[in-house]
Short mmCIF file of C-alpha atoms in Angstrom, two decimals:
data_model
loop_
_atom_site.label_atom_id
_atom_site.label_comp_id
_atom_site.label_asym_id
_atom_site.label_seq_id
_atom_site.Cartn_x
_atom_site.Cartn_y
_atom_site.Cartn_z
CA UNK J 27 -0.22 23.97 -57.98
CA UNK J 28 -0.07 23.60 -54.39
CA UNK J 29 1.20 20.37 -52.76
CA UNK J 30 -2.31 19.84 -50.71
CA UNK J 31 -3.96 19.79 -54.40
CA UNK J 32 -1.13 17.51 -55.95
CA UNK J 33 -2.00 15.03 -53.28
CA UNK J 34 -5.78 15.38 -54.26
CA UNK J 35 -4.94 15.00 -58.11
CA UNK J 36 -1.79 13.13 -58.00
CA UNK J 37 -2.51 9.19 -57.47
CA UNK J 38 1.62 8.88 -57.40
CA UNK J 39 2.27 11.50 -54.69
CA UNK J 40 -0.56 9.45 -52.52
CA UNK J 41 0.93 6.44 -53.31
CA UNK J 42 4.14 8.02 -51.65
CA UNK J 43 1.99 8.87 -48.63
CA UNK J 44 -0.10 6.31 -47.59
CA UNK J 45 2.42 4.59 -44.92
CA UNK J 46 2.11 7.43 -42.87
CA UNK J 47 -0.61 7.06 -40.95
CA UNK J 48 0.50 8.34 -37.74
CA UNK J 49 -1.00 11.70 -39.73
CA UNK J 50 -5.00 10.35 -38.73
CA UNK J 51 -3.60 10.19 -35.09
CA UNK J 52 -2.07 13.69 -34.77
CA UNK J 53 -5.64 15.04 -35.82
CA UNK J 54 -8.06 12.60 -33.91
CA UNK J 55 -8.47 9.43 -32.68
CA UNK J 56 -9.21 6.80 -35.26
CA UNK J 57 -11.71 4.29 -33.23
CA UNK J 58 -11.23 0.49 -34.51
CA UNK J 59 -12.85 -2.39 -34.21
CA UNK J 60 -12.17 -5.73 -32.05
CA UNK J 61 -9.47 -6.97 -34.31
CA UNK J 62 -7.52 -3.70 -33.80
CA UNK J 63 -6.76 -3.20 -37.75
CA UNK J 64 -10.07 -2.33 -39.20
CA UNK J 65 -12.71 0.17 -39.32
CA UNK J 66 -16.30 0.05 -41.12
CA UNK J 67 -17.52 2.68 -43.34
CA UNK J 68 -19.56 4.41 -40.98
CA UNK J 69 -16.60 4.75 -38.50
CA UNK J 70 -14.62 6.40 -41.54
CA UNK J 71 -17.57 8.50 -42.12
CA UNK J 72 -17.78 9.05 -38.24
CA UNK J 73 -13.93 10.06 -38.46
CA UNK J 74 -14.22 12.35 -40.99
CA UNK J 75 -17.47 13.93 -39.89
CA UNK J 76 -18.99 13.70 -43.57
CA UNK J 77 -22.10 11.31 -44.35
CA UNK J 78 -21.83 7.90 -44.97
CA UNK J 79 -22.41 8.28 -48.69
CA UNK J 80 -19.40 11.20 -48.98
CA UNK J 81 -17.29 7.70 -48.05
CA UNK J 82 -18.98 5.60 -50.41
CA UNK J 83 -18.39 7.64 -53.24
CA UNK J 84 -14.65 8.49 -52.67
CA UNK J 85 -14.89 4.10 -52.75
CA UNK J 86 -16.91 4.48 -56.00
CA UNK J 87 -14.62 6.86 -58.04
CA UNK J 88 -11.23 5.10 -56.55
CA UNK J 89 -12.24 1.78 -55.85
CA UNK J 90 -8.85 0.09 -57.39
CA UNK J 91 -6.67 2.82 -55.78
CA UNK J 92 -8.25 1.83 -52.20
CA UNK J 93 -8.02 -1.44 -52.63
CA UNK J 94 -4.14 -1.21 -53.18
CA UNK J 95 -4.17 0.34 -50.18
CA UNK J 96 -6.17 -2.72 -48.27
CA UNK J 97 -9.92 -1.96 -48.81
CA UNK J 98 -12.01 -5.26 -48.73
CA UNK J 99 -15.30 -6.31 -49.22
CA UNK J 100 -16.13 -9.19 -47.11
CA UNK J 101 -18.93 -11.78 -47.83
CA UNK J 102 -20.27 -15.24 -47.41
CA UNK J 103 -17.77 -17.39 -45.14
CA UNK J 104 -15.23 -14.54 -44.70
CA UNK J 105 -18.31 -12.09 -43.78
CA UNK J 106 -19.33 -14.48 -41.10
CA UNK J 107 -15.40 -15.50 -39.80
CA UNK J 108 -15.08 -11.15 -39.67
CA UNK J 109 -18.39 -11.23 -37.56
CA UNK J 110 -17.36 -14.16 -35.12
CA UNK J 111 -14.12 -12.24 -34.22
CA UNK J 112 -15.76 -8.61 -34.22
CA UNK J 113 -18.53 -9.32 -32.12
CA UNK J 114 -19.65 -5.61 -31.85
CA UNK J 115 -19.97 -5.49 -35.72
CA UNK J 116 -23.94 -5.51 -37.43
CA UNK J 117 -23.96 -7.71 -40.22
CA UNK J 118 -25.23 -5.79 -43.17
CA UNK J 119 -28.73 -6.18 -44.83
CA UNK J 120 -28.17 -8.98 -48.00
CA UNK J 121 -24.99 -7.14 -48.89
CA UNK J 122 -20.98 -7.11 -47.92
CA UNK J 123 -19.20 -5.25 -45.14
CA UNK J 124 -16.68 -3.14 -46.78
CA UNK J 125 -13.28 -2.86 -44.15
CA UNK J 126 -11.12 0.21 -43.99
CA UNK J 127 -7.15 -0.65 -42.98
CA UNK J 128 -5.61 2.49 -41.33
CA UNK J 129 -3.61 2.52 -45.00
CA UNK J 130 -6.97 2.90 -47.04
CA UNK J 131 -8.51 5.19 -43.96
CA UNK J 132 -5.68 7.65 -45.01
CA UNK J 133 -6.17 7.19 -48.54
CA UNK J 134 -9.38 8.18 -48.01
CA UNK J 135 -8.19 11.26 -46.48
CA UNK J 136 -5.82 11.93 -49.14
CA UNK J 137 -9.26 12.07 -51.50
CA UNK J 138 -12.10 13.24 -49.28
CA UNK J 139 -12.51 16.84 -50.58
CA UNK J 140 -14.86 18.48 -48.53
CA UNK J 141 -13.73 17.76 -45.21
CA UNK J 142 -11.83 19.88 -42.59
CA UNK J 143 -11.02 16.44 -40.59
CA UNK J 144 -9.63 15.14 -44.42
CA UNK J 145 -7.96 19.11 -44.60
CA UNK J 146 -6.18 18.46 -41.60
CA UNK J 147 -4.62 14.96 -42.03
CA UNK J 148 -3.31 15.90 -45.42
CA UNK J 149 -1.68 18.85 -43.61
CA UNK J 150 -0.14 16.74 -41.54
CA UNK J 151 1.01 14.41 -44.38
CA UNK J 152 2.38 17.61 -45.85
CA UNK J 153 4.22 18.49 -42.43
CA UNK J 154 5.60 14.88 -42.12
CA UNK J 155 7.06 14.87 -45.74
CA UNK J 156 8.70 18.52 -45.29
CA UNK J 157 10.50 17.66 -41.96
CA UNK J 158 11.87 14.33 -44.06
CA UNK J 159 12.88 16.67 -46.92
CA UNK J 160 10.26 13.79 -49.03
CA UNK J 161 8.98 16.64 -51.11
CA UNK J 162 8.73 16.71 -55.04
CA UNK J 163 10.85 19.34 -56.70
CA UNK J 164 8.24 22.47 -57.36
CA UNK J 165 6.91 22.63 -60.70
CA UNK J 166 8.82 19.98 -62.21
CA UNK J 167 7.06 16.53 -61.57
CA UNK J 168 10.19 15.23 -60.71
CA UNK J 169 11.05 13.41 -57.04
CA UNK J 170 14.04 14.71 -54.86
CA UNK J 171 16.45 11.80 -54.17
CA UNK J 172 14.88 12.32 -50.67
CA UNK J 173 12.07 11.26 -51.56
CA UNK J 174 12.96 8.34 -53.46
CA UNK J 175 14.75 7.14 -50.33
CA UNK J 176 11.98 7.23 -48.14
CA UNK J 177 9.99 5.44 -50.65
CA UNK J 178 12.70 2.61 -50.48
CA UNK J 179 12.74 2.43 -46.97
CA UNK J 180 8.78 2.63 -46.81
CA UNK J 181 8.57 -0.33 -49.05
CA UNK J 182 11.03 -2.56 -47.23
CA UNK J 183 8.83 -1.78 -43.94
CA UNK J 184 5.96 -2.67 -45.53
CA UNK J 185 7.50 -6.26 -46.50
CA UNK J 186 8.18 -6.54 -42.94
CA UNK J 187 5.45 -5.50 -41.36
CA UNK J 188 3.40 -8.31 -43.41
CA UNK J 189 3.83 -11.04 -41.19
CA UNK J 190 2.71 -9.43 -38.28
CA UNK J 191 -0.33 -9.08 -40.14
CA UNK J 192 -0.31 -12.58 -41.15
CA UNK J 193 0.31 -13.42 -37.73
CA UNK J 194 -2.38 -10.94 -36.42
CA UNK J 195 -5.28 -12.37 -39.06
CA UNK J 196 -4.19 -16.39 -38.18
CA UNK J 197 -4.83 -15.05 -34.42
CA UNK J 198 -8.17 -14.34 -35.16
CA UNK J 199 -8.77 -17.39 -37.01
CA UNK J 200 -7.42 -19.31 -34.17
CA UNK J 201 -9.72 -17.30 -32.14
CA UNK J 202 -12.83 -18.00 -34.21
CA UNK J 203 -11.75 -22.04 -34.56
CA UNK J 204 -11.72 -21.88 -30.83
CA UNK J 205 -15.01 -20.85 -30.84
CA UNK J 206 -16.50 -22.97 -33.23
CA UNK J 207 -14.71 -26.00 -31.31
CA UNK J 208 -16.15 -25.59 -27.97
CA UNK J 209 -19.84 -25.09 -29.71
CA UNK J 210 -19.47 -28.14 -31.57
CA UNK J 211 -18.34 -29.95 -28.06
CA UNK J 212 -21.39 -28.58 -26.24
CA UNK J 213 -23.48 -29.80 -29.15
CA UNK J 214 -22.06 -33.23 -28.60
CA UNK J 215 -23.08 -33.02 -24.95
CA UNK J 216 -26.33 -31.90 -25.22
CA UNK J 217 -27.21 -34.54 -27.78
CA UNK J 218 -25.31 -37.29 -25.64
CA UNK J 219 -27.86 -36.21 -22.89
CA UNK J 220 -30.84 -35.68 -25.22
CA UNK J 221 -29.62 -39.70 -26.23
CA UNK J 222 -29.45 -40.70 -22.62
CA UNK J 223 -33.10 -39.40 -21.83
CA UNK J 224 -34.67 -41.18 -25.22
CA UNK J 225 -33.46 -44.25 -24.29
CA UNK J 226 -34.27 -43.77 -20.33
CA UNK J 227 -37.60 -42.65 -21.41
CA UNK J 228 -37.67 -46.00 -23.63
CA UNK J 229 -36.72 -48.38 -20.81
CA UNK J 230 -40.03 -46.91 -19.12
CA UNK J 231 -42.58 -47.56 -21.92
CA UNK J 232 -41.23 -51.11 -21.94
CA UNK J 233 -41.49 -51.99 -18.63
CA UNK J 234 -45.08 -50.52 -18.95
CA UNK J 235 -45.93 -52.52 -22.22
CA UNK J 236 -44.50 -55.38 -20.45
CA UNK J 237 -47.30 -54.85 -17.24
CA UNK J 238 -49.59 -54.68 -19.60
CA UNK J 239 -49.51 -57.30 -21.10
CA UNK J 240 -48.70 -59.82 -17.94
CA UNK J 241 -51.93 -61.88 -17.05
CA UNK J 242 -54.00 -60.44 -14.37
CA UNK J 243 -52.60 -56.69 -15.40
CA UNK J 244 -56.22 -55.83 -16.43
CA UNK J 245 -59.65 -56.30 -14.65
CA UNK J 246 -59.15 -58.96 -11.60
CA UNK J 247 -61.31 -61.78 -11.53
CA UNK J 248 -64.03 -62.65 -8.81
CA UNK J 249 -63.31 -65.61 -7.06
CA UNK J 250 -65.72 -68.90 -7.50
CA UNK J 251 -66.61 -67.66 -11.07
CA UNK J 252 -65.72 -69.57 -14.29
CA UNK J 253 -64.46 -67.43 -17.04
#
């Protein structure tokens, strides 16, 4: 078997692979949205050059494999929080918005089958892993001690690359809160002024009720003339 088809059958040998993203960006650009860490289904489909629905079933077939590698399906509160910050996004018709890391983007590469953009990137992945000796023995479904290493050191950079993703999300909830503050506080202003105006506009019908009612304030009488 050849290592481009162990990667498409082997959900072990893509679980060795799927930190090396750099691979997407030595084929093509990978467009993201606002946030700078997610993509939308359509731009994975865009990236690959397939139809959206070659995407949707990869996320069909390996929807627990993508998710380990940071797929999400975002709805109620957190759909509308994802909106506020990506302000270019279309919120989708009565469903979720299903968000693509650059992990699960390549995991999607690793299991898109009939794409050349897919063919490429899991060259690449191939490339990367033979220049870093990270390749399994041939034939043998055993891992060189390479390989094992790298998957060491790829773990403990995942571990720290966490809480600059913590750090990166709380920004955009920051972001958003910000937001939400200074519409609440022009709220408050407009109904302070809408308050002003009632009771401005309620000072006048007084004053005219108050006219009104004086003596005299209707039809003047003639002079000489008894009532």
């Amino acid at each position: 078997m050849n290592q481009e088809a162990v990667i498409l059958e082997s959900r072990t040998m893509r679980g060795t692979l799927v930190e090396r993203t750099e691979a997407l960006d030595k084929v093509k650009a990978l467009e993201l949205l606002p946030d700078g860490l997610h993509v939308t289904t359509r731009m994975v489909a865009d990236y690959f050059e397939v139809h959206e629905e070659a995407v949707n079933s990869v996320v069909r077939r390996h929807r627990d494999e993508l998710r380990d590698s940071g797929l999400a399906v975002l709805k109620g509160a957190d759909l509308q929080h994802f909106l506020v910050v990506n302000v270019t996004t279309r919120k989708p018709p009565g469903r979720g918005l299903a968000v693509f890391p650059r992990r699960a983007v390549l995991n999607v590469a690793m299991l898109l089958r009939d794409s050349e953009v897919a063919r490429a990137v899991r060259q690449r992945l191939l490339d990367l892993a033979e220049r870093s000796g990270a390749r399994p023995v041939e034939n043998t479904g055993q891992w060189s001690e390479a390989l094992v290493t790298e998957i060491v050191e790829r773990a403990v950079r995942v571990l720290r690359a966490e809480p600059a993703e913590l750090r990166e999300a709380n920004a955009g909830l920051v972001r958003q809160l910000e937001l939400e503050r200074q519409l609440v506080a022009a709220l408050s202003v407009r109904v302070a002024d809408t308050s002003c105006e009632v009771r401005t506009l309620g000072g006048r019908v007084d004053q005219l009720c108050t006219l009104l009612s004086e003596p005299g304030a209707g039809r003047r009488r003639r002079p000489g003339r008894l009532p």
